[in-house]
PDB file of C-alpha atoms in Angstrom:
ATOM      1  CA  MET A1350      -4.867   9.644  18.092  1.00 31.00           C
ATOM      2  CA  LEU A1351      -3.469  12.929  16.642  1.00 31.00           C
ATOM      3  CA  PHE A1352      -0.787  12.820  13.867  1.00 31.00           C
ATOM      4  CA  VAL A1353       1.391  15.618  13.307  1.00 29.00           C
ATOM      5  CA  ALA A1354       1.773  16.584   9.545  1.00 30.00           C
ATOM      6  CA  GLY A1355       3.887  18.511   7.020  1.00 33.00           C
ATOM      7  CA  GLY A1356       7.184  20.403   7.290  1.00 34.00           C
ATOM      8  CA  ARG A1357      10.426  20.564   9.773  1.00 34.00           C
ATOM      9  CA  SER A1358      10.260  24.428  10.681  1.00 32.00           C
ATOM     10  CA  SER A1359      10.046  25.572  14.314  1.00 34.00           C
ATOM     11  CA  ALA A1360       6.988  26.639  13.461  1.00 34.00           C
ATOM     12  CA  PRO A1361       3.651  24.322  15.172  1.00 36.00           C
ATOM     13  CA  GLU A1362       2.885  22.166  13.378  1.00 42.00           C
ATOM     14  CA  PRO A1363      -0.783  21.497  11.910  1.00 43.00           C
ATOM     15  CA  VAL A1364      -2.529  18.727  12.894  1.00 44.00           C
ATOM     16  CA  VAL A1365      -3.821  15.797  10.732  1.00 49.00           C
ATOM     17  CA  THR A1366      -6.166  12.980  11.640  1.00 62.00           C
ATOM     18  CA  SER A1367      -6.838  11.750   8.777  1.00 82.00           C
ATOM     19  CA  ALA A1368      -5.629  10.527   5.193  1.00 93.00           C
ATOM     20  CA  LEU A1369      -7.074  10.130   2.157  1.00 97.00           C
ATOM     21  CA  VAL A1370      -7.514   6.603   1.271  1.00 98.00           C
ATOM     22  CA  VAL A1371      -6.893   5.675  -2.459  1.00 98.00           C
ATOM     23  CA  ILE A1372      -7.225   2.298  -4.207  1.00 97.00           C
ATOM     24  CA  PRO A1373      -5.496   1.627  -7.674  1.00 95.00           C
ATOM     25  CA  SER A1374      -7.184  -0.523  -9.622  1.00 94.00           C
ATOM     26  CA  ARG A1375      -6.317  -2.033 -13.082  1.00 91.00           C
ATOM     27  CA  MET A1376      -8.230  -4.614 -15.250  1.00 90.00           C
ATOM     28  CA  ALA A1377      -4.944  -5.914 -16.704  1.00 80.00           C
ATOM     29  CA  ALA A1378      -4.255  -8.850 -14.878  1.00 75.00           C
ATOM     30  CA  THR A1379      -3.033 -11.764 -17.083  1.00 78.00           C
ATOM     31  CA  ARG A1380      -2.628 -14.860 -13.785  1.00 85.00           C
ATOM     32  CA  LEU A1381      -6.276 -13.556 -13.153  1.00 92.00           C
ATOM     33  CA  PRO A1382      -8.348 -12.277 -15.711  1.00 91.00           C
ATOM     34  CA  GLN A1383     -10.713  -9.322 -14.577  1.00 94.00           C
ATOM     35  CA  LYS A1384      -9.120  -9.839 -10.846  1.00 95.00           C
ATOM     36  CA  PRO A1385     -10.679  -6.635  -9.348  1.00 96.00           C
ATOM     37  CA  LEU A1386     -14.532  -7.694 -10.237  1.00 97.00           C
ATOM     38  CA  ALA A1387     -13.567 -11.932  -9.105  1.00 96.00           C
ATOM     39  CA  ASP A1388     -16.626 -12.692  -6.874  1.00 97.00           C
ATOM     40  CA  ILE A1389     -16.359 -13.087  -3.292  1.00 97.00           C
ATOM     41  CA  ALA A1390     -19.014 -14.266  -1.264  1.00 96.00           C
ATOM     42  CA  GLY A1391     -21.445 -12.388  -3.703  1.00 97.00           C
ATOM     43  CA  LYS A1392     -19.422  -8.869  -3.766  1.00 97.00           C
ATOM     44  CA  PRO A1393     -16.670  -8.514  -6.463  1.00 97.00           C
ATOM     45  CA  MET A1394     -12.939  -8.099  -4.992  1.00 97.00           C
ATOM     46  CA  ILE A1395     -12.308  -4.595  -5.504  1.00 98.00           C
ATOM     47  CA  VAL A1396     -15.533  -3.857  -3.317  1.00 98.00           C
ATOM     48  CA  ARG A1397     -14.294  -6.120  -0.575  1.00 98.00           C
ATOM     49  CA  VAL A1398     -11.047  -3.884  -0.149  1.00 98.00           C
ATOM     50  CA  LEU A1399     -13.072  -1.114  -0.400  1.00 98.00           C
ATOM     51  CA  GLU A1400     -14.840  -2.135   2.981  1.00 98.00           C
ATOM     52  CA  GLN A1401     -12.029  -3.167   4.788  1.00 97.00           C
ATOM     53  CA  ALA A1402     -10.573   0.303   3.667  1.00 97.00           C
ATOM     54  CA  LEU A1403     -13.442   2.131   5.408  1.00 97.00           C
ATOM     55  CA  ALA A1404     -13.432  -0.145   8.219  1.00 97.00           C
ATOM     56  CA  ALA A1405      -9.867   1.280   9.437  1.00 96.00           C
ATOM     57  CA  ASP A1406     -11.661   4.601   9.552  1.00 95.00           C
ATOM     58  CA  ILE A1407      -8.837   6.926   8.855  1.00 95.00           C
ATOM     59  CA  GLY A1408     -10.664   9.406   5.967  1.00 96.00           C
ATOM     60  CA  PRO A1409     -12.672   8.812   2.894  1.00 96.00           C
ATOM     61  CA  VAL A1410     -11.811   6.205   0.481  1.00 98.00           C
ATOM     62  CA  THR A1411     -12.066   6.403  -3.301  1.00 98.00           C
ATOM     63  CA  VAL A1412     -10.986   3.736  -6.036  1.00 98.00           C
ATOM     64  CA  ALA A1413      -9.096   4.906  -8.691  1.00 97.00           C
ATOM     65  CA  CYS A1414      -9.216   2.773 -11.656  1.00 95.00           C
ATOM     66  CA  ASP A1415      -8.955   2.689 -15.483  1.00 93.00           C
ATOM     67  CA  ASP A1416     -12.036   0.697 -16.580  1.00 95.00           C
ATOM     68  CA  LEU A1417     -15.196   1.372 -16.717  1.00 97.00           C
ATOM     69  CA  ARG A1418     -16.789  -1.814 -15.320  1.00 97.00           C
ATOM     70  CA  ILE A1419     -14.740  -1.595 -12.075  1.00 97.00           C
ATOM     71  CA  LEU A1420     -16.136   2.042 -11.420  1.00 97.00           C
ATOM     72  CA  GLU A1421     -19.564   0.792 -11.923  1.00 97.00           C
ATOM     73  CA  ALA A1422     -18.761  -2.247  -9.742  1.00 97.00           C
ATOM     74  CA  VAL A1423     -17.853   0.556  -6.951  1.00 98.00           C
ATOM     75  CA  ARG A1424     -20.676   2.978  -7.153  1.00 98.00           C
ATOM     76  CA  ASP A1425     -23.206   0.003  -7.611  1.00 98.00           C
ATOM     77  CA  HIS A1426     -22.044  -1.128  -4.187  1.00 98.00           C
ATOM     78  CA  GLY A1427     -22.075   2.438  -2.631  1.00 98.00           C
ATOM     79  CA  GLY A1428     -18.656   3.611  -3.041  1.00 98.00           C
ATOM     80  CA  ALA A1429     -16.601   6.193  -4.450  1.00 98.00           C
ATOM     81  CA  ALA A1430     -14.420   5.908  -7.385  1.00 98.00           C
ATOM     82  CA  VAL A1431     -12.812   7.603  -9.968  1.00 97.00           C
ATOM     83  CA  MET A1432     -11.500   7.131 -13.412  1.00 97.00           C
ATOM     84  CA  THR A1433      -7.517   7.577 -14.238  1.00 96.00           C
ATOM     85  CA  ARG A1434      -5.404   7.041 -17.051  1.00 93.00           C
ATOM     86  CA  PRO A1435      -4.820   3.994 -18.480  1.00 91.00           C
ATOM     87  CA  ASP A1436      -1.073   4.252 -19.228  1.00 90.00           C
ATOM     88  CA  HIS A1437       0.379   4.509 -15.339  1.00 89.00           C
ATOM     89  CA  GLU A1438       3.164   2.310 -14.865  1.00 85.00           C
ATOM     90  CA  SER A1439       2.755   1.919 -11.235  1.00 88.00           C
ATOM     91  CA  GLY A1440      -0.090   2.359  -8.667  1.00 88.00           C
ATOM     92  CA  SER A1441       1.499   5.595  -7.067  1.00 93.00           C
ATOM     93  CA  ASP A1442       1.438   7.083 -10.512  1.00 93.00           C
ATOM     94  CA  ARG A1443      -2.312   6.372 -10.524  1.00 94.00           C
ATOM     95  CA  ILE A1444      -3.122   7.371  -6.849  1.00 95.00           C
ATOM     96  CA  HIS A1445      -1.362  10.509  -7.291  1.00 97.00           C
ATOM     97  CA  GLU A1446      -3.486  11.607 -10.568  1.00 97.00           C
ATOM     98  CA  ALA A1447      -6.422  10.418  -8.312  1.00 97.00           C
ATOM     99  CA  ALA A1448      -5.786  12.664  -5.296  1.00 97.00           C
ATOM    100  CA  GLU A1449      -5.226  15.614  -7.809  1.00 96.00           C
ATOM    101  CA  LEU A1450      -9.236  14.780  -8.805  1.00 96.00           C
ATOM    102  CA  ILE A1451     -10.648  14.274  -5.710  1.00 95.00           C
ATOM    103  CA  ASP A1452      -8.736  16.736  -3.508  1.00 95.00           C
ATOM    104  CA  PRO A1453      -7.430  19.629  -6.067  1.00 95.00           C
ATOM    105  CA  ASP A1454      -7.161  21.649  -3.170  1.00 93.00           C
ATOM    106  CA  GLY A1455      -4.891  19.632  -1.239  1.00 91.00           C
ATOM    107  CA  ARG A1456      -7.279  19.443   2.099  1.00 93.00           C
ATOM    108  CA  HIS A1457      -5.706  16.027   2.883  1.00 95.00           C
ATOM    109  CA  ASP A1458      -1.818  15.836   3.774  1.00 94.00           C
ATOM    110  CA  VAL A1459      -1.573  12.296   3.818  1.00 97.00           C
ATOM    111  CA  ILE A1460      -2.683  10.158   0.907  1.00 97.00           C
ATOM    112  CA  LEU A1461      -2.767   5.993   1.743  1.00 97.00           C
ATOM    113  CA  ASN A1462      -2.129   3.737  -0.887  1.00 97.00           C
ATOM    114  CA  LEU A1463      -3.764   0.235  -0.571  1.00 97.00           C
ATOM    115  CA  GLN A1464      -3.534  -2.111  -3.085  1.00 95.00           C
ATOM    116  CA  GLY A1465      -6.859  -3.316  -4.499  1.00 94.00           C
ATOM    117  CA  ASP A1466      -6.181  -7.758  -4.221  1.00 95.00           C
ATOM    118  CA  VAL A1467      -6.125  -7.436  -0.509  1.00 96.00           C
ATOM    119  CA  PRO A1468      -9.892  -8.142   0.467  1.00 97.00           C
ATOM    120  CA  LEU A1469      -8.635  -9.669   3.838  1.00 96.00           C
ATOM    121  CA  ILE A1470      -6.520  -6.955   5.023  1.00 96.00           C
ATOM    122  CA  ALA A1471      -7.317  -6.497   8.610  1.00 96.00           C
ATOM    123  CA  PRO A1472      -8.105  -2.405   9.188  1.00 96.00           C
ATOM    124  CA  GLU A1473      -5.714  -2.245  11.907  1.00 96.00           C
ATOM    125  CA  ALA A1474      -2.935  -2.893   9.220  1.00 96.00           C
ATOM    126  CA  ILE A1475      -4.321   0.100   7.541  1.00 96.00           C
ATOM    127  CA  ARG A1476      -4.260   2.226  10.498  1.00 96.00           C
ATOM    128  CA  ALA A1477      -0.746   0.758  11.384  1.00 96.00           C
ATOM    129  CA  ALA A1478       0.884   2.193   8.023  1.00 96.00           C
ATOM    130  CA  PHE A1479      -0.526   5.695   8.720  1.00 94.00           C
ATOM    131  CA  ALA A1480       1.149   5.887  12.431  1.00 95.00           C
ATOM    132  CA  PRO A1481       4.672   6.294  11.329  1.00 96.00           C
ATOM    133  CA  LEU A1482       3.388   9.654  10.475  1.00 96.00           C
ATOM    134  CA  ALA A1483       2.726  10.632  13.449  1.00 93.00           C
ATOM    135  CA  ASP A1484       6.277  11.824  13.471  1.00 95.00           C
ATOM    136  CA  PRO A1485       6.924  15.140  11.161  1.00 95.00           C
ATOM    137  CA  ALA A1486      10.165  13.564   9.878  1.00 96.00           C
ATOM    138  CA  VAL A1487       8.856  10.600   8.621  1.00 97.00           C
ATOM    139  CA  ASP A1488       7.672  11.302   4.957  1.00 98.00           C
ATOM    140  CA  ILE A1489       6.438   7.644   4.045  1.00 98.00           C
ATOM    141  CA  GLY A1490       4.660   4.912   6.103  1.00 98.00           C
ATOM    142  CA  THR A1491       4.171   1.023   5.893  1.00 98.00           C
ATOM    143  CA  ILE A1492       3.773  -2.068   7.172  1.00 98.00           C
ATOM    144  CA  MET A1493       6.016  -5.414   7.674  1.00 98.00           C
ATOM    145  CA  THR A1494       5.715  -8.548   9.326  1.00 97.00           C
ATOM    146  CA  GLU A1495       7.682 -11.660  10.648  1.00 98.00           C
ATOM    147  CA  ILE A1496       8.580 -14.049   8.298  1.00 97.00           C
ATOM    148  CA  ARG A1497       7.780 -17.213  10.065  1.00 96.00           C
ATOM    149  CA  ASP A1498       8.139 -19.870   6.819  1.00 95.00           C
ATOM    150  CA  GLU A1499      11.703 -21.411   6.100  1.00 95.00           C
ATOM    151  CA  ALA A1500      10.808 -21.551   2.658  1.00 96.00           C
ATOM    152  CA  ASP A1501       9.183 -17.934   2.273  1.00 95.00           C
ATOM    153  CA  LYS A1502      12.584 -16.314   3.909  1.00 96.00           C
ATOM    154  CA  VAL A1503      14.044 -17.726   0.202  1.00 96.00           C
ATOM    155  CA  ASP A1504      11.605 -16.877  -1.714  1.00 96.00           C
ATOM    156  CA  PRO A1505      12.405 -13.707  -3.753  1.00 96.00           C
ATOM    157  CA  SER A1506       8.843 -12.654  -4.002  1.00 93.00           C
ATOM    158  CA  PHE A1507       8.860 -11.994   0.070  1.00 95.00           C
ATOM    159  CA  VAL A1508      10.526  -8.715  -0.290  1.00 97.00           C
ATOM    160  CA  LYS A1509      12.288  -8.384   3.123  1.00 98.00           C
ATOM    161  CA  ALA A1510      12.498  -4.744   4.660  1.00 98.00           C
ATOM    162  CA  ILE A1511      15.703  -4.039   6.747  1.00 98.00           C
ATOM    163  CA  ALA A1512      14.846  -1.919   9.303  1.00 98.00           C
ATOM    164  CA  SER A1513      16.578  -0.255  12.337  1.00 98.00           C
ATOM    165  CA  PRO A1514      13.772  -0.600  15.736  1.00 97.00           C
ATOM    166  CA  LEU A1515      12.935   2.592  17.404  1.00 97.00           C
ATOM    167  CA  SER A1516      10.234   2.354  19.477  1.00 92.00           C
ATOM    168  CA  GLY A1517       7.051   0.053  20.319  1.00 93.00           C
ATOM    169  CA  ALA A1518       6.501  -1.398  16.731  1.00 96.00           C
ATOM    170  CA  ARG A1519       7.862   1.269  15.110  1.00 97.00           C
ATOM    171  CA  HIS A1520      10.980   0.774  12.783  1.00 98.00           C
ATOM    172  CA  ARG A1521      13.000   3.115  10.454  1.00 98.00           C
ATOM    173  CA  ALA A1522      13.688   1.374   6.598  1.00 98.00           C
ATOM    174  CA  LEU A1523      17.570   1.238   5.908  1.00 98.00           C
ATOM    175  CA  TYR A1524      16.652  -0.870   2.776  1.00 98.00           C
ATOM    176  CA  PHE A1525      14.460  -3.370   0.737  1.00 98.00           C
ATOM    177  CA  THR A1526      15.597  -6.286  -0.981  1.00 98.00           C
ATOM    178  CA  ARG A1527      14.538  -9.631  -2.514  1.00 97.00           C
ATOM    179  CA  ALA A1528      17.714 -11.158  -1.249  1.00 97.00           C
ATOM    180  CA  ILE A1529      18.071 -13.042   2.237  1.00 97.00           C
ATOM    181  CA  ALA A1530      18.687 -10.195   4.483  1.00 97.00           C
ATOM    182  CA  PRO A1531      19.907  -9.138   6.891  1.00 97.00           C
ATOM    183  CA  THR A1532      22.764 -12.245   7.744  1.00 95.00           C
ATOM    184  CA  GLY A1533      22.852 -13.202  10.955  1.00 95.00           C
ATOM    185  CA  PRO A1534      20.596 -14.584  14.166  1.00 95.00           C
ATOM    186  CA  GLY A1535      17.656 -12.607  14.104  1.00 96.00           C
ATOM    187  CA  PRO A1536      14.009 -12.260  12.309  1.00 97.00           C
ATOM    188  CA  LEU A1537      13.692 -11.471   9.034  1.00 98.00           C
ATOM    189  CA  TYR A1538      10.445  -9.066   8.021  1.00 98.00           C
ATOM    190  CA  GLN A1539       8.064  -8.836   4.988  1.00 97.00           C
ATOM    191  CA  HIS A1540       7.535  -5.931   3.592  1.00 98.00           C
ATOM    192  CA  ILE A1541       3.766  -5.675   2.586  1.00 97.00           C
ATOM    193  CA  GLY A1542       2.815  -2.471   0.524  1.00 94.00           C
ATOM    194  CA  VAL A1543       0.560  -0.437   2.087  1.00 97.00           C
ATOM    195  CA  TYR A1544       2.142   3.492   1.431  1.00 97.00           C
ATOM    196  CA  ALA A1545       0.879   6.435   3.520  1.00 98.00           C
ATOM    197  CA  TYR A1546       2.450   9.340   1.800  1.00 98.00           C
ATOM    198  CA  ARG A1547       2.750  12.823   2.618  1.00 97.00           C
ATOM    199  CA  ARG A1548       1.453  14.629   0.008  1.00 96.00           C
ATOM    200  CA  LYS A1549       4.550  16.811  -0.782  1.00 96.00           C
ATOM    201  CA  ALA A1550       6.694  13.231  -0.719  1.00 97.00           C
ATOM    202  CA  LEU A1551       4.049  11.420  -3.011  1.00 97.00           C
ATOM    203  CA  SER A1552       4.076  14.750  -5.603  1.00 96.00           C
ATOM    204  CA  THR A1553       8.378  14.787  -5.311  1.00 97.00           C
ATOM    205  CA  PHE A1554       8.244  10.691  -5.625  1.00 97.00           C
ATOM    206  CA  VAL A1555       6.251  11.069  -9.078  1.00 95.00           C
ATOM    207  CA  THR A1556       8.339  13.754 -10.768  1.00 96.00           C
ATOM    208  CA  LEU A1557      11.346  11.154  -9.860  1.00 97.00           C
ATOM    209  CA  ALA A1558      12.747   8.811 -12.588  1.00 96.00           C
ATOM    210  CA  PRO A1559      13.271   5.191 -11.743  1.00 95.00           C
ATOM    211  CA  SER A1560      16.580   5.044  -9.464  1.00 97.00           C
ATOM    212  CA  PRO A1561      19.491   2.368  -9.555  1.00 98.00           C
ATOM    213  CA  LEU A1562      18.786  -0.070  -6.906  1.00 98.00           C
ATOM    214  CA  GLU A1563      15.222   0.102  -7.459  1.00 97.00           C
ATOM    215  CA  LYS A1564      15.806  -0.910 -11.619  1.00 97.00           C
ATOM    216  CA  ARG A1565      18.158  -3.588  -9.955  1.00 97.00           C
ATOM    217  CA  GLU A1566      15.653  -5.072  -7.297  1.00 97.00           C
ATOM    218  CA  LYS A1567      12.629  -4.210  -8.999  1.00 96.00           C
ATOM    219  CA  LEU A1568      11.269  -2.775  -6.194  1.00 97.00           C
ATOM    220  CA  GLU A1569       9.752   0.748  -6.400  1.00 96.00           C
ATOM    221  CA  GLN A1570       9.917   2.104  -2.280  1.00 97.00           C
ATOM    222  CA  LEU A1571      13.847   2.104  -3.256  1.00 98.00           C
ATOM    223  CA  ARG A1572      13.576   4.907  -5.184  1.00 97.00           C
ATOM    224  CA  ALA A1573      12.244   7.148  -2.456  1.00 98.00           C
ATOM    225  CA  LEU A1574      15.142   5.787   0.117  1.00 98.00           C
ATOM    226  CA  GLU A1575      17.515   6.370  -2.914  1.00 98.00           C
ATOM    227  CA  ALA A1576      16.417  10.176  -2.944  1.00 98.00           C
ATOM    228  CA  GLY A1577      17.154  10.756   0.599  1.00 98.00           C
ATOM    229  CA  MET A1578      12.875  10.248   2.094  1.00 98.00           C
ATOM    230  CA  ARG A1579      12.589   9.028   5.269  1.00 98.00           C
ATOM    231  CA  ILE A1580      10.443   5.812   5.286  1.00 98.00           C
ATOM    232  CA  ASP A1581       9.284   4.132   8.769  1.00 98.00           C
ATOM    233  CA  ILE A1582       7.412   0.761   9.222  1.00 98.00           C
ATOM    234  CA  SER A1583       5.332  -0.223  11.656  1.00 98.00           C
ATOM    235  CA  LEU A1584       5.204  -4.352  12.665  1.00 98.00           C
ATOM    236  CA  ILE A1585       2.106  -5.770  12.505  1.00 97.00           C
ATOM    237  CA  ASP A1586       1.232  -9.467  13.451  1.00 95.00           C
ATOM    238  CA  SER A1587       0.707 -11.341  10.360  1.00 91.00           C
ATOM    239  CA  ALA A1588       0.452 -10.653   6.412  1.00 91.00           C
ATOM    240  CA  PRO A1589      -2.616  -9.899   4.505  1.00 92.00           C
ATOM    241  CA  MET A1590      -3.553 -12.358   1.870  1.00 89.00           C
ATOM    242  CA  ASP A1591      -3.099 -11.220  -1.504  1.00 91.00           C
ATOM    243  CA  VAL A1592      -4.883 -12.408  -4.599  1.00 95.00           C
ATOM    244  CA  ASN A1593      -3.049 -13.011  -7.750  1.00 91.00           C
ATOM    245  CA  THR A1594      -4.090 -16.438  -9.345  1.00 93.00           C
ATOM    246  CA  PRO A1595      -7.110 -18.668  -9.401  1.00 95.00           C
ATOM    247  CA  GLN A1596      -5.630 -20.537  -6.610  1.00 95.00           C
ATOM    248  CA  ASP A1597      -5.430 -17.596  -4.204  1.00 95.00           C
ATOM    249  CA  LEU A1598      -9.021 -16.758  -5.120  1.00 96.00           C
ATOM    250  CA  GLU A1599     -10.199 -19.805  -4.117  1.00 97.00           C
ATOM    251  CA  ARG A1600      -8.180 -19.555  -0.785  1.00 96.00           C
ATOM    252  CA  VAL A1601     -10.207 -16.364  -0.028  1.00 96.00           C
ATOM    253  CA  ARG A1602     -13.408 -17.433  -0.871  1.00 97.00           C
ATOM    254  CA  LYS A1603     -13.050 -20.558   1.574  1.00 96.00           C
ATOM    255  CA  VAL A1604     -12.216 -17.535   4.030  1.00 95.00           C
ATOM    256  CA  PHE A1605     -15.023 -15.815   3.219  1.00 95.00           C
ATOM    257  CA  ALA A1606     -17.331 -18.506   3.442  1.00 95.00           C
ATOM    258  CA  SER A1607     -16.250 -19.476   6.768  1.00 93.00           C
ATOM    259  CA  LEU A1608     -17.081 -16.292   8.199  1.00 89.00           C
TER     260      LEU A1608
END
């Protein structure tokens, strides 16, 4: 599959067939201490995520971490990792620093940000976040899934994507919210925080101050929309199970034990 990258001039667009996949990982987690190193079937969680990213086969994968223990765990399992500053306020800031360290010449036009706490994410879901960048008008690609549980629809921790359908599984993002939206009959969609940035869009994004709606909703992706960036979303079948608590970790361990 070929993906068109870059600007919007009338000149022929360069073809990009891969992304630099960066997994931001930090040790400071209050609900699950040392979360990246939590054992899942004999391997640290961050290594399990790394393996899923490699299986997606869209480009080189690096863990961007803030602690030598994470770096050593990744390298001990044959993965690539780089140390980044400990004071980053967001994963986007961390992956931007990592991309500049790993690829200072800008050979990769797309940087994919994969969360470090989704050890069960399907490789197909990672590729789906990359897919919208086939359209050169799109700045950022991401993914969403339909919310089927009624309790999840009213849960503000399930971020809703309000999007207009384009073709197939692809939608154009109009807004993201913790509220129940849109109203009226029809499905609600949960946004999943996997982002494929054009390099220029990421470089711009990290220079922007937090936007009014971002601060109100506490959703970083609204900063991009308020700045006029285009986000397109691929609809996938189900959400990956993220790990935030000891209970989440036990559920994931049971899944791996059954494989």
